[in-house]
Short mmCIF file of C-alpha atoms (C1' of nucleotides) in Angstrom, two decimals:
data_model
loop_
_atom_site.label_atom_id
_atom_site.label_comp_id
_atom_site.label_asym_id
_atom_site.label_seq_id
_atom_site.Cartn_x
_atom_site.Cartn_y
_atom_site.Cartn_z
CA UNK A 1070 36.33 17.14 18.56
CA UNK A 1071 36.09 16.23 14.85
CA UNK A 1072 38.17 13.36 13.66
CA UNK A 1073 36.62 9.65 15.20
CA UNK A 1074 38.79 6.43 15.30
CA UNK A 1075 38.03 3.86 12.79
CA UNK A 1076 35.81 1.92 14.42
CA UNK A 1077 33.39 5.16 15.61
CA UNK A 1078 33.43 6.37 11.69
CA UNK A 1079 31.74 3.19 10.47
CA UNK A 1080 29.39 3.37 13.27
CA UNK A 1081 28.29 7.44 11.78
CA UNK A 1082 27.62 5.39 8.51
CA UNK A 1083 25.74 2.84 10.01
CA UNK A 1084 23.60 5.44 11.68
CA UNK A 1085 23.54 7.60 7.95
CA UNK A 1086 22.07 4.44 6.62
CA UNK A 1087 19.32 4.19 9.62
CA UNK A 1088 18.39 7.78 9.29
CA UNK A 1089 17.93 7.74 5.94
CA UNK A 1090 15.99 5.19 5.79
CA UNK A 1091 14.05 6.59 8.71
CA UNK A 1092 14.28 9.86 6.51
CA UNK A 1093 13.05 8.12 2.87
CA UNK A 1094 10.09 6.39 4.49
CA UNK A 1095 8.76 10.02 6.05
CA UNK A 1096 9.37 12.13 3.17
CA UNK A 1097 9.92 9.74 0.20
CA UNK A 1098 13.61 9.72 -1.23
CA UNK A 1099 13.24 12.64 -4.10
CA UNK A 1100 11.93 15.10 -1.13
CA UNK A 1101 14.43 14.23 1.19
CA UNK A 1102 16.84 16.55 1.97
CA UNK A 1103 20.85 15.28 3.18
CA UNK A 1104 20.13 17.94 5.97
CA UNK A 1105 17.37 16.35 7.12
CA UNK A 1106 19.06 12.82 7.22
CA UNK A 1107 22.44 14.45 9.02
CA UNK A 1108 20.11 15.71 11.38
CA UNK A 1109 18.38 12.94 12.06
CA UNK A 1110 21.56 11.23 12.82
CA UNK A 1111 23.32 13.67 14.81
CA UNK A 1112 26.09 14.86 12.01
CA UNK A 1113 26.09 18.11 9.25
CA UNK A 1114 26.42 17.44 5.13
CA UNK A 1115 29.71 17.50 5.28
CA UNK A 1116 30.05 13.56 7.06
CA UNK A 1117 27.23 12.84 4.55
CA UNK A 1118 29.33 13.58 1.56
CA UNK A 1119 32.18 11.92 3.16
CA UNK A 1120 30.64 8.70 3.19
CA UNK A 1121 28.45 8.81 0.21
CA UNK A 1122 29.47 10.72 -3.25
CA UNK A 1123 25.28 12.28 -3.55
CA UNK A 1124 21.64 10.97 -2.54
CA UNK A 1125 21.66 8.19 -4.83
CA UNK A 1126 24.66 6.63 -3.63
CA UNK A 1127 23.60 6.85 -0.29
CA UNK A 1128 20.36 4.98 -1.37
CA UNK A 1129 21.66 2.09 -2.73
CA UNK A 1130 23.52 1.82 0.42
CA UNK A 1131 20.48 1.63 1.75
CA UNK A 1132 19.03 -0.72 -0.37
CA UNK A 1133 21.85 -3.04 -0.28
CA UNK A 1134 21.60 -3.28 3.33
CA UNK A 1135 18.15 -3.80 3.07
CA UNK A 1136 18.00 -6.55 0.66
CA UNK A 1137 20.83 -8.77 2.24
CA UNK A 1138 18.34 -11.04 4.35
CA UNK A 1139 16.34 -11.94 1.49
CA UNK A 1140 19.45 -12.70 -1.24
CA UNK A 1141 20.87 -14.59 1.83
CA UNK A 1142 17.06 -16.83 1.64
CA UNK A 1143 17.50 -17.71 -2.08
CA UNK A 1144 21.40 -18.37 -1.70
CA UNK A 1145 20.08 -20.72 0.73
CA UNK A 1146 17.79 -22.41 -0.46
CA UNK A 1147 19.85 -22.92 -4.23
CA UNK A 1148 21.88 -25.37 -1.89
CA UNK A 1149 19.55 -27.23 0.05
CA UNK A 1150 18.25 -30.69 -1.18
CA UNK A 1151 15.52 -30.58 -4.03
CA UNK A 1152 13.72 -33.46 -3.24
CA UNK A 1153 10.39 -31.61 -2.28
CA UNK A 1154 10.82 -28.66 -4.86
CA UNK A 1155 7.33 -27.37 -3.69
CA UNK A 1156 8.16 -27.70 -0.58
CA UNK A 1157 11.51 -25.29 -1.03
CA UNK A 1158 9.15 -23.17 -2.78
CA UNK A 1159 6.91 -22.40 0.02
CA UNK A 1160 9.55 -22.07 2.68
CA UNK A 1161 11.25 -19.37 0.76
CA UNK A 1162 8.23 -17.65 0.55
CA UNK A 1163 7.16 -17.99 3.89
CA UNK A 1164 10.68 -17.16 5.34
CA UNK A 1165 10.40 -13.76 2.97
CA UNK A 1166 6.84 -12.96 4.55
CA UNK A 1167 8.39 -13.95 8.01
CA UNK A 1168 11.56 -11.67 7.62
CA UNK A 1169 8.86 -8.63 6.36
CA UNK A 1170 6.92 -9.32 9.35
CA UNK A 1171 9.11 -9.38 11.94
CA UNK A 1172 11.53 -6.69 11.50
CA UNK A 1173 10.63 -3.20 11.14
CA UNK A 1174 13.92 -2.53 9.54
CA UNK A 1175 12.52 -4.67 6.17
CA UNK A 1176 9.31 -3.19 6.70
CA UNK A 1177 10.28 0.52 6.29
CA UNK A 1178 13.05 -0.79 3.70
CA UNK A 1179 9.96 -2.68 1.59
CA UNK A 1180 7.40 0.72 2.27
CA UNK A 1181 10.04 2.95 0.82
CA UNK A 1182 10.80 0.56 -2.41
CA UNK A 1183 7.36 0.68 -2.96
CA UNK A 1184 5.43 3.61 -1.90
CA UNK A 1185 8.50 6.14 -1.34
CA UNK A 1186 10.71 5.70 -4.02
CA UNK A 1187 10.88 7.06 -7.90
CA UNK A 1188 12.51 4.60 -10.18
CA UNK A 1189 14.18 6.93 -12.78
CA UNK A 1190 17.12 7.06 -14.76
CA UNK A 1191 19.07 8.61 -12.09
CA UNK A 1192 18.56 5.77 -9.75
CA UNK A 1193 19.86 3.64 -12.52
CA UNK A 1194 22.24 1.66 -10.81
CA UNK A 1195 19.45 0.84 -8.17
CA UNK A 1196 16.86 -0.33 -10.69
CA UNK A 1197 19.66 -2.40 -12.17
CA UNK A 1198 20.37 -4.22 -9.64
CA UNK A 1199 16.71 -4.83 -8.44
CA UNK A 1200 16.25 -6.34 -12.35
CA UNK A 1201 18.95 -8.40 -11.60
CA UNK A 1202 17.37 -9.61 -8.44
CA UNK A 1203 14.32 -10.32 -9.92
CA UNK A 1204 14.95 -11.92 -12.62
CA UNK A 1205 17.67 -14.79 -10.60
CA UNK A 1206 15.02 -14.97 -8.26
CA UNK A 1207 12.70 -15.80 -10.87
CA UNK A 1208 14.69 -17.79 -12.52
CA UNK A 1209 15.02 -20.11 -9.49
CA UNK A 1210 11.64 -20.39 -8.96
CA UNK A 1211 10.86 -21.35 -12.36
CA UNK A 1212 13.75 -24.03 -12.11
CA UNK A 1213 12.00 -25.31 -8.72
CA UNK A 1214 8.53 -25.36 -10.48
CA UNK A 1215 10.17 -27.90 -13.36
CA UNK A 1216 11.66 -30.00 -10.80
CA UNK A 1217 8.02 -29.93 -9.37
CA UNK A 1218 6.64 -30.99 -12.58
CA UNK A 1219 9.30 -33.51 -13.13
CA UNK A 1220 8.62 -35.12 -9.61
CA UNK A 1221 4.60 -35.44 -10.54
CA UNK A 1222 4.13 -32.20 -7.78
CA UNK A 1223 2.78 -30.67 -10.44
CA UNK A 1224 0.66 -31.79 -13.71
CA UNK A 1225 2.74 -32.04 -16.81
CA UNK A 1226 0.88 -29.30 -18.49
CA UNK A 1227 1.83 -26.46 -16.10
CA UNK A 1228 3.63 -23.47 -17.85
CA UNK A 1229 5.91 -23.01 -15.38
CA UNK A 1230 6.99 -19.64 -16.51
CA UNK A 1231 3.53 -18.63 -15.82
CA UNK A 1232 3.46 -20.15 -12.47
CA UNK A 1233 6.48 -18.43 -11.75
CA UNK A 1234 4.93 -15.10 -12.53
CA UNK A 1235 2.16 -15.54 -10.80
CA UNK A 1236 3.70 -16.53 -7.73
CA UNK A 1237 5.86 -13.83 -7.72
CA UNK A 1238 3.04 -11.29 -8.12
CA UNK A 1239 1.32 -12.39 -5.12
CA UNK A 1240 4.39 -12.51 -3.29
CA UNK A 1241 4.66 -8.76 -4.67
CA UNK A 1242 1.45 -7.84 -4.11
CA UNK A 1243 0.99 -9.24 -0.16
CA UNK A 1244 4.16 -7.26 0.43
CA UNK A 1245 3.05 -4.15 -1.45
CA UNK A 1246 -0.09 -4.01 0.54
CA UNK A 1247 0.83 -5.23 3.80
CA UNK A 1248 3.19 -2.53 4.27
CA UNK A 1249 0.74 -0.06 4.02
CA UNK A 1250 -1.26 -1.33 6.59
CA UNK A 1251 0.52 -3.78 8.94
CA UNK A 1252 -2.00 -3.31 11.26
CA UNK A 1253 -4.50 -5.12 9.24
CA UNK A 1254 -3.91 -8.58 9.52
CA UNK A 1255 -1.40 -10.53 11.30
CA UNK A 1256 0.92 -11.54 8.42
CA UNK A 1257 3.29 -13.87 9.98
CA UNK A 1258 0.17 -16.02 11.03
CA UNK A 1259 -1.74 -15.31 7.95
CA UNK A 1260 1.19 -16.25 5.45
CA UNK A 1261 0.98 -20.41 5.39
CA UNK A 1262 -2.60 -19.95 4.78
CA UNK A 1263 -2.46 -17.79 1.96
CA UNK A 1264 0.59 -18.88 0.41
CA UNK A 1265 -0.83 -22.36 0.45
CA UNK A 1266 -4.19 -21.05 -1.23
CA UNK A 1267 -2.45 -20.23 -4.22
CA UNK A 1268 0.00 -23.60 -4.42
CA UNK A 1269 -3.31 -25.27 -4.06
CA UNK A 1270 -4.34 -23.59 -6.98
CA UNK A 1271 -1.55 -24.45 -8.89
CA UNK A 1272 -1.29 -28.16 -8.57
CA UNK A 1273 -5.35 -28.39 -9.06
CA UNK A 1274 -5.12 -26.26 -12.19
CA UNK A 1275 -1.93 -24.45 -13.10
CA UNK A 1276 -1.89 -21.66 -15.77
CA UNK A 1277 -1.69 -23.41 -19.47
CA UNK A 1278 -0.65 -20.32 -21.36
CA UNK A 1279 2.17 -19.74 -23.39
CA UNK A 1280 4.35 -16.63 -23.17
CA UNK A 1281 4.68 -13.96 -25.99
CA UNK A 1282 7.73 -13.99 -27.99
CA UNK A 1283 9.78 -10.67 -27.46
CA UNK B 641 -3.29 34.79 -30.55
CA UNK B 642 -3.50 34.19 -26.88
CA UNK B 643 -7.03 33.71 -25.67
CA UNK B 644 -9.18 30.64 -27.19
CA UNK B 645 -12.08 29.44 -27.13
CA UNK B 646 -13.80 27.61 -24.44
CA UNK B 647 -13.63 24.66 -26.85
CA UNK B 648 -9.95 25.10 -27.29
CA UNK B 649 -9.50 25.63 -24.05
CA UNK B 650 -10.61 22.13 -23.08
CA UNK B 651 -8.46 20.46 -25.49
CA UNK B 652 -4.85 22.52 -23.50
CA UNK B 653 -6.23 20.88 -20.29
CA UNK B 654 -6.34 17.25 -22.36
CA UNK B 655 -3.60 18.33 -23.71
CA UNK B 656 -1.65 19.22 -20.06
CA UNK B 657 -3.14 15.79 -18.88
CA UNK B 658 -1.39 13.63 -21.40
CA UNK B 659 1.78 15.57 -21.31
CA UNK B 660 1.71 15.46 -17.71
CA UNK B 661 1.18 11.64 -17.97
CA UNK B 662 4.33 10.82 -20.47
CA UNK B 663 6.63 13.20 -18.56
CA UNK B 664 5.71 12.19 -15.23
CA UNK B 665 6.43 8.74 -16.78
CA UNK B 666 9.75 9.47 -18.08
CA UNK B 667 11.01 11.45 -15.28
CA UNK B 668 8.89 10.54 -12.17
CA UNK B 669 6.94 12.80 -10.39
CA UNK B 670 9.15 14.75 -8.03
CA UNK B 671 11.55 15.15 -10.89
CA UNK B 672 9.14 16.48 -13.40
CA UNK B 673 9.51 20.25 -13.91
CA UNK B 674 6.37 21.87 -15.28
CA UNK B 675 8.41 23.36 -17.86
CA UNK B 676 8.42 19.96 -19.19
CA UNK B 677 5.35 19.51 -19.14
CA UNK B 678 4.34 22.69 -20.88
CA UNK B 679 7.05 22.53 -23.61
CA UNK B 680 5.41 18.72 -24.03
CA UNK B 681 2.11 19.84 -24.55
CA UNK B 682 3.41 23.12 -26.61
CA UNK B 683 2.33 25.83 -24.21
CA UNK B 684 4.25 27.58 -21.18
CA UNK B 685 4.05 27.29 -17.51
CA UNK B 686 1.60 30.16 -17.61
CA UNK B 687 -1.14 27.69 -18.74
CA UNK B 688 -0.38 24.95 -16.07
CA UNK B 689 -1.10 27.15 -13.57
CA UNK B 690 -4.25 28.72 -15.17
CA UNK B 691 -5.81 25.50 -15.43
CA UNK B 692 -4.11 23.92 -12.08
CA UNK B 693 -3.02 25.39 -8.94
CA UNK B 694 0.24 23.57 -8.60
CA UNK B 695 2.22 20.32 -9.72
CA UNK B 696 -0.33 18.16 -6.97
CA UNK B 697 -3.41 19.33 -7.88
CA UNK B 698 -2.12 18.40 -12.15
CA UNK B 699 -1.36 14.97 -10.82
CA UNK B 700 -4.63 14.42 -9.09
CA UNK B 701 -6.35 15.56 -11.94
CA UNK B 702 -4.14 12.89 -14.32
CA UNK B 703 -5.14 10.02 -11.49
CA UNK B 704 -8.80 11.18 -11.59
CA UNK B 705 -8.81 10.71 -15.30
CA UNK B 706 -6.87 7.58 -15.13
CA UNK B 707 -8.88 5.73 -12.73
CA UNK B 708 -12.23 6.08 -14.48
CA UNK B 709 -12.55 3.14 -16.05
CA UNK B 710 -11.66 0.79 -13.58
CA UNK B 711 -14.42 2.62 -11.32
CA UNK B 712 -16.64 2.13 -13.84
CA UNK B 713 -16.21 -1.67 -13.78
CA UNK B 714 -16.86 -1.79 -10.13
CA UNK B 715 -19.76 0.33 -10.04
CA UNK B 716 -21.12 -2.00 -12.93
CA UNK B 717 -20.39 -5.15 -11.30
CA UNK B 718 -22.28 -3.68 -8.24
CA UNK B 719 -25.29 -3.42 -10.23
CA UNK B 720 -25.03 -6.76 -12.12
CA UNK B 721 -26.99 -9.69 -10.82
CA UNK B 722 -25.79 -11.91 -8.26
CA UNK B 723 -26.50 -15.47 -9.01
CA UNK B 724 -23.24 -16.67 -9.62
CA UNK B 725 -20.69 -14.36 -7.16
CA UNK B 726 -17.28 -16.00 -8.49
CA UNK B 727 -17.99 -14.88 -11.67
CA UNK B 728 -18.57 -11.57 -10.81
CA UNK B 729 -15.44 -11.45 -9.26
CA UNK B 730 -13.71 -13.34 -11.98
CA UNK B 731 -15.07 -11.05 -14.66
CA UNK B 732 -14.12 -8.29 -12.80
CA UNK B 733 -10.42 -9.01 -12.47
CA UNK B 734 -10.23 -10.03 -16.00
CA UNK B 735 -11.89 -6.76 -17.19
CA UNK B 736 -8.88 -4.96 -14.92
CA UNK B 737 -6.29 -6.47 -16.81
CA UNK B 738 -7.81 -6.38 -19.92
CA UNK B 739 -8.29 -2.66 -19.57
CA UNK B 740 -4.42 -2.51 -18.63
CA UNK B 741 -3.40 -4.94 -21.36
CA UNK B 742 -5.20 -2.73 -24.29
CA UNK B 743 -4.83 0.91 -23.30
CA UNK B 744 -1.57 2.48 -23.29
CA UNK B 745 -2.83 5.07 -21.73
CA UNK B 746 -3.67 2.85 -18.71
CA UNK B 747 -0.30 1.17 -18.45
CA UNK B 748 1.38 4.26 -18.33
CA UNK B 749 -1.15 5.43 -15.31
CA UNK B 750 0.23 2.14 -13.19
CA UNK B 751 3.34 2.67 -14.14
CA UNK B 752 3.20 5.87 -12.65
CA UNK B 753 1.28 4.84 -9.97
CA UNK B 754 3.42 2.20 -8.76
CA UNK B 755 6.92 3.02 -10.01
CA UNK B 756 7.36 6.58 -10.50
CA UNK B 757 5.75 8.27 -7.47
CA UNK B 758 6.27 8.76 -3.94
CA UNK B 759 3.08 8.81 -2.06
CA UNK B 760 3.96 11.68 0.66
CA UNK B 761 2.37 13.73 2.48
CA UNK B 762 2.30 16.55 -0.67
CA UNK B 763 0.04 13.99 -2.86
CA UNK B 764 -2.09 13.76 0.28
CA UNK B 765 -5.47 14.06 -1.67
CA UNK B 766 -4.42 11.39 -4.03
CA UNK B 767 -3.35 9.23 -1.18
CA UNK B 768 -6.77 9.70 0.41
CA UNK B 769 -8.86 8.92 -2.72
CA UNK B 770 -6.48 5.51 -3.64
CA UNK B 771 -6.99 4.31 0.18
CA UNK B 772 -11.21 5.03 -0.24
CA UNK B 773 -10.98 3.27 -3.91
CA UNK B 774 -8.98 0.38 -2.68
CA UNK B 775 -11.22 0.36 0.62
CA UNK B 776 -14.35 0.28 -1.50
CA UNK B 777 -12.68 -2.33 -3.96
CA UNK B 778 -11.99 -4.40 -0.79
CA UNK B 779 -14.85 -3.97 0.84
CA UNK B 780 -16.92 -5.30 -2.38
CA UNK B 781 -15.27 -8.23 -3.49
CA UNK B 782 -15.06 -9.35 0.25
CA UNK B 783 -19.28 -9.02 -0.01
CA UNK B 784 -18.97 -11.12 -3.21
CA UNK B 785 -17.03 -14.03 -1.59
CA UNK B 786 -19.50 -14.21 0.56
CA UNK B 787 -22.00 -14.47 -1.33
CA UNK B 788 -20.08 -17.08 -2.48
CA UNK B 789 -19.78 -18.76 0.76
CA UNK B 790 -23.71 -18.62 0.94
CA UNK B 791 -24.12 -20.03 -2.41
CA UNK B 792 -21.86 -22.80 -1.44
CA UNK B 793 -19.35 -21.98 -4.29
CA UNK B 794 -16.71 -21.15 -1.23
CA UNK B 795 -16.39 -23.85 1.59
CA UNK B 796 -18.06 -22.38 4.87
CA UNK B 797 -14.45 -22.56 6.48
CA UNK B 798 -13.31 -19.68 4.40
CA UNK B 799 -11.87 -16.56 5.82
CA UNK B 800 -13.63 -14.32 3.17
CA UNK B 801 -11.54 -11.13 4.72
CA UNK B 802 -7.99 -13.13 4.28
CA UNK B 803 -9.38 -14.48 0.46
CA UNK B 804 -10.20 -10.80 -0.66
CA UNK B 805 -6.80 -9.60 0.75
CA UNK B 806 -5.28 -12.73 -1.46
CA UNK B 807 -6.92 -11.77 -3.91
CA UNK B 808 -6.11 -8.11 -3.93
CA UNK B 809 -3.00 -8.95 -3.79
CA UNK B 810 -2.59 -11.37 -6.19
CA UNK B 811 -4.48 -8.50 -8.71
CA UNK B 812 -1.44 -5.86 -7.58
CA UNK B 813 1.15 -7.52 -7.97
CA UNK B 814 0.34 -8.70 -11.62
CA UNK B 815 0.00 -5.60 -12.73
CA UNK B 816 3.14 -3.91 -10.89
CA UNK B 817 4.77 -6.42 -12.53
CA UNK B 818 3.68 -7.01 -15.63
CA UNK B 819 3.73 -2.97 -16.31
CA UNK B 820 7.71 -3.51 -15.41
CA UNK B 821 7.85 -4.99 -18.86
CA UNK B 822 4.89 -5.32 -20.70
CA UNK B 823 6.67 -7.87 -23.63
CA UNK B 824 7.38 -10.38 -20.67
CA UNK B 825 4.41 -12.54 -21.72
CA UNK B 826 1.08 -11.37 -23.31
CA UNK B 827 -1.47 -10.37 -20.54
CA UNK B 828 -4.54 -10.17 -22.47
CA UNK B 829 -4.10 -13.66 -23.07
CA UNK B 830 -2.81 -15.14 -19.79
CA UNK B 831 -4.63 -13.32 -17.65
CA UNK B 832 -7.93 -16.58 -17.52
CA UNK B 833 -5.13 -19.05 -16.93
CA UNK B 834 -3.55 -16.58 -13.94
CA UNK B 835 -6.92 -15.65 -12.46
CA UNK B 836 -7.99 -19.17 -12.11
CA UNK B 837 -5.32 -20.52 -11.24
CA UNK B 838 -5.69 -18.49 -8.25
CA UNK B 839 -9.53 -18.82 -7.65
CA UNK B 840 -9.52 -22.71 -7.87
CA UNK B 841 -7.15 -22.62 -5.19
CA UNK B 842 -9.57 -20.50 -3.08
CA UNK B 843 -12.23 -23.12 -3.98
CA UNK B 844 -10.01 -26.03 -2.82
CA UNK B 845 -8.00 -24.90 0.29
CA UNK B 846 -9.78 -21.20 1.13
CA UNK B 847 -7.42 -19.17 3.74
CA UNK B 848 -9.09 -19.96 7.30
CA UNK B 849 -6.85 -17.67 9.55
CA UNK B 850 -8.49 -14.19 11.49
CA UNK B 851 -7.58 -10.69 10.72
CA UNK B 852 -5.65 -9.04 13.91
CA UNK B 853 -7.78 -6.58 16.15
CA UNK B 854 -7.13 -2.92 15.47
"C1'" DA C 556 57.79 12.68 17.69
"C1'" DT C 557 56.90 13.81 13.07
"C1'" DA C 558 53.70 13.39 8.74
"C1'" DA C 559 50.40 12.28 6.57
"C1'" DA C 560 45.78 11.37 5.93
"C1'" DA C 561 41.43 10.30 8.14
"C1'" DG C 562 36.60 12.07 9.66
"C1'" DC C 563 34.61 15.22 9.91
"C1'" DA C 564 32.52 20.88 10.57
"C1'" DT C 565 31.94 25.35 8.22
"C1'" DA C 566 31.53 28.08 4.77
"C1'" DC C 567 30.52 29.56 0.06
"C1'" DA C 568 29.18 30.04 -4.59
"C1'" DT C 569 25.80 28.25 -8.07
"C1'" DG C 570 21.33 27.31 -10.29
"C1'" DC C 571 17.19 26.17 -10.66
"C1'" DA C 572 12.54 25.32 -10.16
"C1'" DC C 573 8.77 27.33 -8.41
"C1'" DG C 574 5.19 31.09 -7.53
"C1'" DT C 575 3.48 35.29 -8.61
"C1'" DA C 576 2.19 39.32 -10.95
"C1'" DT C 577 2.10 41.55 -15.09
"C1'" DG C 578 1.10 42.01 -19.93
"C1'" DT C 579 -2.44 41.11 -23.32
"C1'" DA C 580 -5.51 39.61 -26.99
"C1'" DA C 581 -9.46 37.32 -28.32
"C1'" DA C 582 -13.92 35.75 -26.61
"C1'" DT C 583 -17.40 36.58 -24.42
"C1'" DT C 584 -20.87 39.59 -22.39
"C1'" DT C 585 -24.67 43.13 -21.80
"C1'" DA D 915 -20.45 48.70 -29.01
"C1'" DA D 916 -18.20 48.73 -25.07
"C1'" DA D 917 -17.30 46.41 -20.63
"C1'" DT D 918 -15.64 42.45 -18.86
"C1'" DT D 919 -13.58 38.31 -18.60
"C1'" DT D 920 -11.20 34.44 -20.14
"C1'" DA D 921 -7.00 31.96 -21.22
"C1'" DC D 922 -2.96 32.29 -21.57
"C1'" DA D 923 2.50 33.79 -22.35
"C1'" DT D 924 5.91 37.16 -20.27
"C1'" DA D 925 8.59 38.62 -17.03
"C1'" DC D 926 10.31 38.86 -12.36
"C1'" DG D 927 11.60 37.49 -7.57
"C1'" DT D 928 12.54 34.20 -4.02
"C1'" DG D 929 14.28 30.53 -1.77
"C1'" DC D 930 16.62 26.64 -1.09
"C1'" DA D 931 18.91 21.96 -1.68
"C1'" DT D 932 23.10 21.11 -3.96
"C1'" DG D 933 27.87 20.55 -4.52
"C1'" DT D 934 32.47 22.20 -3.54
"C1'" DA D 935 36.10 24.26 -0.91
"C1'" DT D 936 38.00 24.93 3.01
"C1'" DG D 937 39.21 24.74 8.01
"C1'" DC D 938 40.32 21.87 12.08
"C1'" DT D 939 41.68 18.45 14.97
"C1'" DT D 940 42.48 13.86 15.97
"C1'" DT D 941 44.14 9.56 14.25
"C1'" DT D 942 47.74 6.29 12.14
"C1'" DA D 943 51.73 5.29 10.08
"C1'" DT D 944 56.68 5.73 9.92
#
DNA sequence: ATAAAAGCATACATGCACGTATGTAAATTT
DNA sequence: AAATTTACATACGTGCATGTATGCTTTTAT
């Protein structure tokens, strides 16, 4: 009872990813023993070393699967009509928060990313991908803010770079803190008012500073 | 050349804390070897085990020293006159960001806390203190927002709980992201416009949802 | 049907970081 | 001045997670 069919092998891989996400959340990535992951998945360490090179590659695969939905949102939004750029940003943020509020796996994902993981050089590929994703997201949002200024939705004095930094920080902070206490408030219900609060501030009194060179 | 005077001993302890902060930032807390910390401080592991029980206690001491300034700000603000509650919140946030922008040790602290540390059960005391500090901070800010509503600085419909969550998330997000790229923009110069943007939104269109039971 | 390869399980070797035990010299105490 | 404690350095033993090597079936290709 050793060798499985191709289909069963993929199932094993999936259960390994699911088990890894759970154990990472419970023990932290660095403190997780691959034997724990294997046990949780109902296999041995041999299976892990067959599917992945080491823990870093396993973590990378877990992250890749977890960030897929959010990236899909961004890609979808980039193709939508840009008649109302601010609404696009709003929708983007709402979808992201809804995804977090509704899917336990996404919550586990961000819990690990934010609180159960050390971004050191051994996880360099994950860090690089995170940086690239963030840069792409920031760039896309800033572009939308620039269009909003052009449309007259935001004041001409708006520093779109800072506005983007603030928006991104707000989203990161909301997710960072909410996953610590998902029961502290109903994120799905409160996402709209929370977002509209910041976006209203943006329209009324946008940031006007200059980014530093460097 | 072994035994030092009491004064020198305290100096050794300080240099251990400083070295630990550096190494934690470079390698991550979990991956840090106490031998690295000792070497960086110019002593041996024996010195660490004399001053601290283990790595967890060392990390706890590092955190305690690092969060002192921020706690001092909160304590100071709680005693100030409350004629202008919103201005108090604003000042509080500005001081915190200024502290981060100006002090390299504070930047290292938050870099470790946000990106180089796994909050698992082995660091339970630190987690507990973090939770307590956050709860105290949130409670204090919400109280100020409630006073702001009473003063007429914020609309009567304001959900002060959500406003506090949003404010806290904003601050956390700003610090979380800025320490990743301190040179991306001048935090000291941009803190004011960034904060005023959110506070303006709060005054114009405050969140009105209800927190969930639980 | 036979060969090759996939999909793991099992066994083994290795290093490394930890905690402790002990040594030791200077600094206190009395 | 003797005794005691302090503040480390050094040496030692230990476990444990890792990576690899190998074995064993069952698929899949031919």
